[in-house]
Amino acid sequence: MSGPGSSASEVAARDDAQLRSLGIKPELRRTLGFLSNFAIAFSFISVSTGSFGNFGLGIALGGPAFFWSWPIVVIGQLLVALVFAELASHFPVAGSIYQWSKRLSNRTLGWFTGWLYFWAQVVTVTAVAVIVAFVIDGIHGPMADGSAFLDSPDPTGLTTMFTFISLFTLLITTLINAYGVRLLSILNNIGVATEILGMGVFALILLFFANHQSPQILFDTGGSEAATGGSYLPAFALGMFMSLFILYGFDTAGTFGEETVDAGRQAPRGVILSVIVSGIVGVLFLLAVILAAPSIPDAMKEGAAGGFPIATIITTVLNGELFAGITLGEVYLFVILASVFVCTLAIQGAATRMMFSMSRDRHLPGGAIWGQVNPTFKTPANAALATGVLAALPILVIGPLGGYFMSIAATGLIYISYFLCNLGVLAARRKGWPHTPAWFNLGRWGMPVNILALLYGGLMIINIGIWQDQNLFGNFGGDGRAFVNPGFGAFFTPFGQKFENLPAWPTFEVIVVTLLLTGALYYLVSVRGRAADVEADVATGEAVIA
């Protein structure tokens, strides 16, 4: 890696040499420093976006005590991040977990890891673009006649403002991702600075000037256990979904490795720091919001009705006018708007690079097109356009709300992808990998951390996948599961057509099975047998780099 006397050109040349040793031609523009690399991963996680969209779910299903799910998920995901940081140091390449699992285990595991993760990212882009519309709705408020703003006609008269805002957001983020990583990183840096500063300031203001609850409220279940047979553990497992729906995507620091200077050192730092900073910001902000709630029962009721109690709490308690009739609470909504936009931008950037990486290997349909680098912008522009179109399809076919609900299944897919990648790494460790440590290495802690990460990930997948059938799962089933894993028929209304007799299959399982079946068919026909499996030591290029 770089030494104290290395020039920027020498570091870039060393980065490119590492890519060539991995069998990859350096084509993308390498301009990102550590802060930009970290900022993109932090934007993907985006505590402000996730908390705005999912706080109501957490407090409705788990009461105020759901707060403790946040540190549990932070610690669990930090275990995964430590494994991924070591991988990012060895393989700072586009495609992150697809490339890592492919190179350390075998092509089949790697391909299915990438296949599931890519579609999870696409659907997550859809969901976050929809949240942009929700935030604008909160800023705009009801129409003059009292009707809902999002239901009103858009400027073209073709659809609603809900659909128009969501699609317009995707149009802008697609163009930015296609244009260049430098512009993407500048906007992300601004967004991250706004988010960290904004959430920190609001947390302190709420804690010191708008405190309505005793800290003891953090141990109050709010009566949520009544919905799970009097046992709080299944209610807590449901409330944990807020945390699960936020804290992922830290591998994005690795997937931008081909565009990062001194990537073998900076990408792993970005992976780990994005989790740690997000964890700290989340603890402070969630603590402040819960303590500032004027009425916990009202917040739980609003969350159960699909509202956004976190916005209601802040705009209610911070209602002092600052200027031109704008209150401090309304400023919070503008901070959220900036955060959600750059979150959409970052997730689409990660999905673009996953599509580009798999297509470069000719492992996706149309790979020859999506695996190209634009000669002018030095970006995977074709893949950026394709991910934008794919993310727009759910909004067009089943509507913005349908696209938003599909993100529930997308979260589960991401946890499965992480689990598969960790499984591949564990197999490689059992064969002695890594023989030569990278800049970041876990050393003798590699195996225990890897195993703990798998145990954590497996438990979270089980939690996500448990259906609401109490005959199968007892107290862990029940009505609350309809929020976190709804039946597919609840929102599957293609072009507004509702199917009355659809079976009550859970969305997560339906999408997983569909992707596995379609993926297996494509893999058998078009991917399997095209190239030999990649051995770990050959793939690392350790003999060249060392």
PDB file of N, CA, C and O in Angstrom, residues 211-267:
ATOM      1  N   ASN A 211     -37.586  17.911  26.106  1.00  0.00           N
ATOM      2  CA  ASN A 211     -37.629  16.605  26.765  1.00  0.00           C
ATOM      3  C   ASN A 211     -38.958  16.433  27.503  1.00  0.00           C
ATOM      4  O   ASN A 211     -39.236  17.145  28.462  1.00  0.00           O
ATOM      5  N   HIS A 212     -39.778  15.473  27.065  1.00  0.00           N
ATOM      6  CA  HIS A 212     -41.082  15.249  27.677  1.00  0.00           C
ATOM      7  C   HIS A 212     -41.161  13.939  28.460  1.00  0.00           C
ATOM      8  O   HIS A 212     -42.142  13.698  29.156  1.00  0.00           O
ATOM      9  N   GLN A 213     -40.158  13.069  28.310  1.00  0.00           N
ATOM     10  CA  GLN A 213     -40.223  11.753  28.926  1.00  0.00           C
ATOM     11  C   GLN A 213     -39.007  11.513  29.817  1.00  0.00           C
ATOM     12  O   GLN A 213     -37.929  12.058  29.579  1.00  0.00           O
ATOM     13  N   SER A 214     -39.194  10.677  30.822  1.00  0.00           N
ATOM     14  CA  SER A 214     -38.081  10.232  31.656  1.00  0.00           C
ATOM     15  C   SER A 214     -37.300   9.158  30.908  1.00  0.00           C
ATOM     16  O   SER A 214     -37.876   8.395  30.116  1.00  0.00           O
ATOM     17  N   PRO A 215     -35.980   9.041  31.147  1.00  0.00           N
ATOM     18  CA  PRO A 215     -35.203   7.959  30.519  1.00  0.00           C
ATOM     19  C   PRO A 215     -35.767   6.571  30.812  1.00  0.00           C
ATOM     20  O   PRO A 215     -35.512   5.623  30.061  1.00  0.00           O
ATOM     21  N   GLN A 216     -36.549   6.472  31.886  1.00  0.00           N
ATOM     22  CA  GLN A 216     -37.160   5.184  32.222  1.00  0.00           C
ATOM     23  C   GLN A 216     -38.074   4.677  31.110  1.00  0.00           C
ATOM     24  O   GLN A 216     -38.331   3.477  30.997  1.00  0.00           O
ATOM     25  N   ILE A 217     -38.539   5.601  30.249  1.00  0.00           N
ATOM     26  CA  ILE A 217     -39.448   5.215  29.174  1.00  0.00           C
ATOM     27  C   ILE A 217     -38.779   4.252  28.194  1.00  0.00           C
ATOM     28  O   ILE A 217     -39.455   3.491  27.489  1.00  0.00           O
ATOM     29  N   LEU A 218     -37.454   4.256  28.171  1.00  0.00           N
ATOM     30  CA  LEU A 218     -36.723   3.372  27.268  1.00  0.00           C
ATOM     31  C   LEU A 218     -36.882   1.903  27.638  1.00  0.00           C
ATOM     32  O   LEU A 218     -36.522   1.015  26.857  1.00  0.00           O
ATOM     33  N   PHE A 219     -37.404   1.635  28.827  1.00  0.00           N
ATOM     34  CA  PHE A 219     -37.640   0.263  29.264  1.00  0.00           C
ATOM     35  C   PHE A 219     -39.137  -0.064  29.280  1.00  0.00           C
ATOM     36  O   PHE A 219     -39.538  -1.113  29.775  1.00  0.00           O
ATOM     37  N   ASP A 220     -39.933   0.828  28.720  1.00  0.00           N
ATOM     38  CA  ASP A 220     -41.383   0.658  28.696  1.00  0.00           C
ATOM     39  C   ASP A 220     -41.786  -0.009  27.378  1.00  0.00           C
ATOM     40  O   ASP A 220     -41.409   0.441  26.303  1.00  0.00           O
ATOM     41  N   THR A 221     -42.552  -1.070  27.467  1.00  0.00           N
ATOM     42  CA  THR A 221     -42.990  -1.777  26.263  1.00  0.00           C
ATOM     43  C   THR A 221     -44.189  -1.115  25.600  1.00  0.00           C
ATOM     44  O   THR A 221     -44.549  -1.457  24.478  1.00  0.00           O
ATOM     45  N   GLY A 222     -44.837  -0.190  26.299  1.00  0.00           N
ATOM     46  CA  GLY A 222     -46.006   0.482  25.741  1.00  0.00           C
ATOM     47  C   GLY A 222     -47.195  -0.437  25.539  1.00  0.00           C
ATOM     48  O   GLY A 222     -48.105  -0.111  24.772  1.00  0.00           O
ATOM     49  N   GLY A 223     -47.178  -1.581  26.202  1.00  0.00           N
ATOM     50  CA  GLY A 223     -48.271  -2.533  26.029  1.00  0.00           C
ATOM     51  C   GLY A 223     -48.213  -3.312  24.731  1.00  0.00           C
ATOM     52  O   GLY A 223     -49.174  -4.004  24.368  1.00  0.00           O
ATOM     53  N   SER A 224     -47.084  -3.236  24.013  1.00  0.00           N
ATOM     54  CA  SER A 224     -46.971  -3.896  22.706  1.00  0.00           C
ATOM     55  C   SER A 224     -47.033  -5.414  22.815  1.00  0.00           C
ATOM     56  O   SER A 224     -47.392  -6.099  21.847  1.00  0.00           O
ATOM     57  N   GLU A 225     -46.710  -5.941  23.994  1.00  0.00           N
ATOM     58  CA  GLU A 225     -46.730  -7.390  24.168  1.00  0.00           C
ATOM     59  C   GLU A 225     -48.139  -7.975  24.115  1.00  0.00           C
ATOM     60  O   GLU A 225     -48.323  -9.186  23.942  1.00  0.00           O
ATOM     61  N   ALA A 226     -49.163  -7.119  24.257  1.00  0.00           N
ATOM     62  CA  ALA A 226     -50.544  -7.607  24.201  1.00  0.00           C
ATOM     63  C   ALA A 226     -50.858  -8.239  22.845  1.00  0.00           C
ATOM     64  O   ALA A 226     -51.693  -9.147  22.750  1.00  0.00           O
ATOM     65  N   ALA A 227     -50.186  -7.758  21.807  1.00  0.00           N
ATOM     66  CA  ALA A 227     -50.430  -8.278  20.454  1.00  0.00           C
ATOM     67  C   ALA A 227     -49.681  -9.577  20.179  1.00  0.00           C
ATOM     68  O   ALA A 227     -49.900 -10.208  19.144  1.00  0.00           O
ATOM     69  N   THR A 228     -48.785  -9.969  21.089  1.00  0.00           N
ATOM     70  CA  THR A 228     -47.996 -11.199  20.885  1.00  0.00           C
ATOM     71  C   THR A 228     -48.172 -12.151  22.066  1.00  0.00           C
ATOM     72  O   THR A 228     -47.214 -12.723  22.592  1.00  0.00           O
ATOM     73  N   GLY A 229     -49.417 -12.270  22.532  1.00  0.00           N
ATOM     74  CA  GLY A 229     -49.744 -13.248  23.564  1.00  0.00           C
ATOM     75  C   GLY A 229     -49.189 -12.951  24.934  1.00  0.00           C
ATOM     76  O   GLY A 229     -49.036 -13.860  25.756  1.00  0.00           O
ATOM     77  N   GLY A 230     -48.856 -11.680  25.200  1.00  0.00           N
ATOM     78  CA  GLY A 230     -48.332 -11.306  26.504  1.00  0.00           C
ATOM     79  C   GLY A 230     -46.829 -11.473  26.644  1.00  0.00           C
ATOM     80  O   GLY A 230     -46.264 -11.156  27.693  1.00  0.00           O
ATOM     81  N   SER A 231     -46.156 -11.945  25.609  1.00  0.00           N
ATOM     82  CA  SER A 231     -44.699 -12.108  25.634  1.00  0.00           C
ATOM     83  C   SER A 231     -44.051 -10.958  24.880  1.00  0.00           C
ATOM     84  O   SER A 231     -44.419 -10.672  23.731  1.00  0.00           O
ATOM     85  N   TYR A 232     -43.046 -10.319  25.505  1.00  0.00           N
ATOM     86  CA  TYR A 232     -42.443  -9.159  24.858  1.00  0.00           C
ATOM     87  C   TYR A 232     -41.377  -9.537  23.837  1.00  0.00           C
ATOM     88  O   TYR A 232     -41.115  -8.776  22.905  1.00  0.00           O
ATOM     89  N   LEU A 233     -40.761 -10.710  23.956  1.00  0.00           N
ATOM     90  CA  LEU A 233     -39.687 -11.072  23.030  1.00  0.00           C
ATOM     91  C   LEU A 233     -40.129 -11.015  21.566  1.00  0.00           C
ATOM     92  O   LEU A 233     -39.445 -10.404  20.740  1.00  0.00           O
ATOM     93  N   PRO A 234     -41.266 -11.631  21.196  1.00  0.00           N
ATOM     94  CA  PRO A 234     -41.688 -11.505  19.790  1.00  0.00           C
ATOM     95  C   PRO A 234     -42.061 -10.082  19.403  1.00  0.00           C
ATOM     96  O   PRO A 234     -41.857  -9.671  18.255  1.00  0.00           O
ATOM     97  N   ALA A 235     -42.580  -9.293  20.358  1.00  0.00           N
ATOM     98  CA  ALA A 235     -42.877  -7.889  20.061  1.00  0.00           C
ATOM     99  C   ALA A 235     -41.581  -7.120  19.813  1.00  0.00           C
ATOM    100  O   ALA A 235     -41.492  -6.285  18.904  1.00  0.00           O
ATOM    101  N   PHE A 236     -40.552  -7.407  20.606  1.00  0.00           N
ATOM    102  CA  PHE A 236     -39.250  -6.765  20.423  1.00  0.00           C
ATOM    103  C   PHE A 236     -38.648  -7.163  19.083  1.00  0.00           C
ATOM    104  O   PHE A 236     -38.046  -6.339  18.386  1.00  0.00           O
ATOM    105  N   ALA A 237     -38.818  -8.453  18.705  1.00  0.00           N
ATOM    106  CA  ALA A 237     -38.297  -8.925  17.421  1.00  0.00           C
ATOM    107  C   ALA A 237     -38.958  -8.182  16.265  1.00  0.00           C
ATOM    108  O   ALA A 237     -38.324  -7.922  15.233  1.00  0.00           O
ATOM    109  N   LEU A 238     -40.241  -7.839  16.435  1.00  0.00           N
ATOM    110  CA  LEU A 238     -40.930  -7.051  15.416  1.00  0.00           C
ATOM    111  C   LEU A 238     -40.426  -5.612  15.403  1.00  0.00           C
ATOM    112  O   LEU A 238     -40.169  -5.037  14.344  1.00  0.00           O
ATOM    113  N   GLY A 239     -40.290  -5.017  16.581  1.00  0.00           N
ATOM    114  CA  GLY A 239     -39.789  -3.650  16.663  1.00  0.00           C
ATOM    115  C   GLY A 239     -38.380  -3.520  16.119  1.00  0.00           C
ATOM    116  O   GLY A 239     -37.980  -2.447  15.645  1.00  0.00           O
ATOM    117  N   MET A 240     -37.626  -4.609  16.162  1.00  0.00           N
ATOM    118  CA  MET A 240     -36.249  -4.611  15.665  1.00  0.00           C
ATOM    119  C   MET A 240     -36.185  -4.317  14.171  1.00  0.00           C
ATOM    120  O   MET A 240     -35.131  -3.921  13.648  1.00  0.00           O
ATOM    121  N   PHE A 241     -37.307  -4.488  13.471  1.00  0.00           N
ATOM    122  CA  PHE A 241     -37.285  -4.270  12.028  1.00  0.00           C
ATOM    123  C   PHE A 241     -36.871  -2.850  11.668  1.00  0.00           C
ATOM    124  O   PHE A 241     -36.283  -2.631  10.612  1.00  0.00           O
ATOM    125  N   MET A 242     -37.176  -1.865  12.502  1.00  0.00           N
ATOM    126  CA  MET A 242     -36.735  -0.516  12.184  1.00  0.00           C
ATOM    127  C   MET A 242     -35.223  -0.482  12.030  1.00  0.00           C
ATOM    128  O   MET A 242     -34.686   0.084  11.071  1.00  0.00           O
ATOM    129  N   SER A 243     -34.518  -1.096  12.958  1.00  0.00           N
ATOM    130  CA  SER A 243     -33.054  -1.120  12.920  1.00  0.00           C
ATOM    131  C   SER A 243     -32.555  -1.967  11.755  1.00  0.00           C
ATOM    132  O   SER A 243     -31.594  -1.593  11.063  1.00  0.00           O
ATOM    133  N   LEU A 244     -33.205  -3.110  11.523  1.00  0.00           N
ATOM    134  CA  LEU A 244     -32.800  -3.980  10.421  1.00  0.00           C
ATOM    135  C   LEU A 244     -32.976  -3.288   9.079  1.00  0.00           C
ATOM    136  O   LEU A 244     -32.181  -3.493   8.152  1.00  0.00           O
ATOM    137  N   PHE A 245     -34.003  -2.448   8.959  1.00  0.00           N
ATOM    138  CA  PHE A 245     -34.290  -1.778   7.696  1.00  0.00           C
ATOM    139  C   PHE A 245     -33.341  -0.613   7.414  1.00  0.00           C
ATOM    140  O   PHE A 245     -33.401  -0.023   6.341  1.00  0.00           O
ATOM    141  N   ILE A 246     -32.505  -0.276   8.373  1.00  0.00           N
ATOM    142  CA  ILE A 246     -31.617   0.874   8.193  1.00  0.00           C
ATOM    143  C   ILE A 246     -30.170   0.466   7.952  1.00  0.00           C
ATOM    144  O   ILE A 246     -29.533   0.912   6.999  1.00  0.00           O
ATOM    145  N   LEU A 247     -29.643  -0.381   8.811  1.00  0.00           N
ATOM    146  CA  LEU A 247     -28.184  -0.543   8.912  1.00  0.00           C
ATOM    147  C   LEU A 247     -27.642  -1.628   7.981  1.00  0.00           C
ATOM    148  O   LEU A 247     -27.314  -2.737   8.417  1.00  0.00           O
ATOM    149  N   TYR A 248     -27.563  -1.324   6.714  1.00  0.00           N
ATOM    150  CA  TYR A 248     -26.895  -2.191   5.741  1.00  0.00           C
ATOM    151  C   TYR A 248     -26.402  -1.303   4.609  1.00  0.00           C
ATOM    152  O   TYR A 248     -26.718  -0.122   4.538  1.00  0.00           O
ATOM    153  N   GLY A 249     -25.606  -1.884   3.719  1.00  0.00           N
ATOM    154  CA  GLY A 249     -25.067  -1.120   2.597  1.00  0.00           C
ATOM    155  C   GLY A 249     -23.668  -0.606   2.824  1.00  0.00           C
ATOM    156  O   GLY A 249     -23.105   0.075   1.960  1.00  0.00           O
ATOM    157  N   PHE A 250     -23.062  -0.945   3.974  1.00  0.00           N
ATOM    158  CA  PHE A 250     -21.708  -0.464   4.275  1.00  0.00           C
ATOM    159  C   PHE A 250     -20.667  -1.040   3.322  1.00  0.00           C
ATOM    160  O   PHE A 250     -19.579  -0.491   3.176  1.00  0.00           O
ATOM    161  N   ASP A 251     -20.979  -2.162   2.662  1.00  0.00           N
ATOM    162  CA  ASP A 251     -20.061  -2.737   1.675  1.00  0.00           C
ATOM    163  C   ASP A 251     -19.887  -1.820   0.467  1.00  0.00           C
ATOM    164  O   ASP A 251     -18.990  -2.029  -0.356  1.00  0.00           O
ATOM    165  N   THR A 252     -20.733  -0.790   0.361  1.00  0.00           N
ATOM    166  CA  THR A 252     -20.648   0.154  -0.756  1.00  0.00           C
ATOM    167  C   THR A 252     -19.275   0.812  -0.818  1.00  0.00           C
ATOM    168  O   THR A 252     -18.783   1.137  -1.908  1.00  0.00           O
ATOM    169  N   ALA A 253     -18.633   1.010   0.330  1.00  0.00           N
ATOM    170  CA  ALA A 253     -17.276   1.578   0.332  1.00  0.00           C
ATOM    171  C   ALA A 253     -16.323   0.688  -0.455  1.00  0.00           C
ATOM    172  O   ALA A 253     -15.387   1.175  -1.096  1.00  0.00           O
ATOM    173  N   GLY A 254     -16.562  -0.625  -0.413  1.00  0.00           N
ATOM    174  CA  GLY A 254     -15.739  -1.549  -1.181  1.00  0.00           C
ATOM    175  C   GLY A 254     -16.094  -1.566  -2.648  1.00  0.00           C
ATOM    176  O   GLY A 254     -15.220  -1.667  -3.518  1.00  0.00           O
ATOM    177  N   THR A 255     -17.389  -1.438  -2.955  1.00  0.00           N
ATOM    178  CA  THR A 255     -17.810  -1.516  -4.354  1.00  0.00           C
ATOM    179  C   THR A 255     -17.381  -0.297  -5.159  1.00  0.00           C
ATOM    180  O   THR A 255     -17.337  -0.345  -6.391  1.00  0.00           O
ATOM    181  N   PHE A 256     -17.046   0.811  -4.476  1.00  0.00           N
ATOM    182  CA  PHE A 256     -16.487   1.981  -5.157  1.00  0.00           C
ATOM    183  C   PHE A 256     -14.956   1.947  -5.124  1.00  0.00           C
ATOM    184  O   PHE A 256     -14.311   2.964  -5.375  1.00  0.00           O
ATOM    185  N   GLY A 257     -14.379   0.771  -4.831  1.00  0.00           N
ATOM    186  CA  GLY A 257     -12.929   0.649  -4.715  1.00  0.00           C
ATOM    187  C   GLY A 257     -12.179   0.988  -5.983  1.00  0.00           C
ATOM    188  O   GLY A 257     -11.085   1.559  -5.929  1.00  0.00           O
ATOM    189  N   GLU A 258     -12.735   0.647  -7.142  1.00  0.00           N
ATOM    190  CA  GLU A 258     -12.043   0.931  -8.397  1.00  0.00           C
ATOM    191  C   GLU A 258     -11.988   2.421  -8.706  1.00  0.00           C
ATOM    192  O   GLU A 258     -11.256   2.850  -9.605  1.00  0.00           O
ATOM    193  N   GLU A 259     -12.765   3.208  -7.960  1.00  0.00           N
ATOM    194  CA  GLU A 259     -12.795   4.655  -8.172  1.00  0.00           C
ATOM    195  C   GLU A 259     -12.214   5.412  -6.982  1.00  0.00           C
ATOM    196  O   GLU A 259     -12.339   6.628  -6.890  1.00  0.00           O
ATOM    197  N   THR A 260     -11.559   4.674  -6.073  1.00  0.00           N
ATOM    198  CA  THR A 260     -10.990   5.261  -4.864  1.00  0.00           C
ATOM    199  C   THR A 260      -9.476   5.188  -4.908  1.00  0.00           C
ATOM    200  O   THR A 260      -8.905   4.151  -5.250  1.00  0.00           O
ATOM    201  N   VAL A 261      -8.810   6.277  -4.568  1.00  0.00           N
ATOM    202  CA  VAL A 261      -7.347   6.308  -4.512  1.00  0.00           C
ATOM    203  C   VAL A 261      -6.880   5.605  -3.233  1.00  0.00           C
ATOM    204  O   VAL A 261      -7.421   5.822  -2.161  1.00  0.00           O
ATOM    205  N   ASP A 262      -5.869   4.738  -3.371  1.00  0.00           N
ATOM    206  CA  ASP A 262      -5.366   3.936  -2.256  1.00  0.00           C
ATOM    207  C   ASP A 262      -6.490   3.080  -1.671  1.00  0.00           C
ATOM    208  O   ASP A 262      -6.724   3.040  -0.465  1.00  0.00           O
ATOM    209  N   ALA A 263      -7.195   2.400  -2.574  1.00  0.00           N
ATOM    210  CA  ALA A 263      -8.427   1.710  -2.200  1.00  0.00           C
ATOM    211  C   ALA A 263      -8.216   0.598  -1.187  1.00  0.00           C
ATOM    212  O   ALA A 263      -9.073   0.367  -0.331  1.00  0.00           O
ATOM    213  N   GLY A 264      -7.087  -0.116  -1.262  1.00  0.00           N
ATOM    214  CA  GLY A 264      -6.849  -1.209  -0.326  1.00  0.00           C
ATOM    215  C   GLY A 264      -6.797  -0.757   1.120  1.00  0.00           C
ATOM    216  O   GLY A 264      -7.008  -1.569   2.029  1.00  0.00           O
ATOM    217  N   ARG A 265      -6.535   0.519   1.332  1.00  0.00           N
ATOM    218  CA  ARG A 265      -6.520   1.057   2.698  1.00  0.00           C
ATOM    219  C   ARG A 265      -7.767   1.875   3.000  1.00  0.00           C
ATOM    220  O   ARG A 265      -8.336   1.792   4.087  1.00  0.00           O
ATOM    221  N   GLN A 266      -8.221   2.667   2.044  1.00  0.00           N
ATOM    222  CA  GLN A 266      -9.332   3.580   2.308  1.00  0.00           C
ATOM    223  C   GLN A 266     -10.696   2.881   2.290  1.00  0.00           C
ATOM    224  O   GLN A 266     -11.593   3.251   3.062  1.00  0.00           O
ATOM    225  N   ALA A 267     -10.882   1.895   1.401  1.00  0.00           N
ATOM    226  CA  ALA A 267     -12.175   1.210   1.332  1.00  0.00           C
ATOM    227  C   ALA A 267     -12.522   0.488   2.639  1.00  0.00           C
ATOM    228  O   ALA A 267     -13.641   0.629   3.133  1.00  0.00           O
TER     229      ALA A 267
END
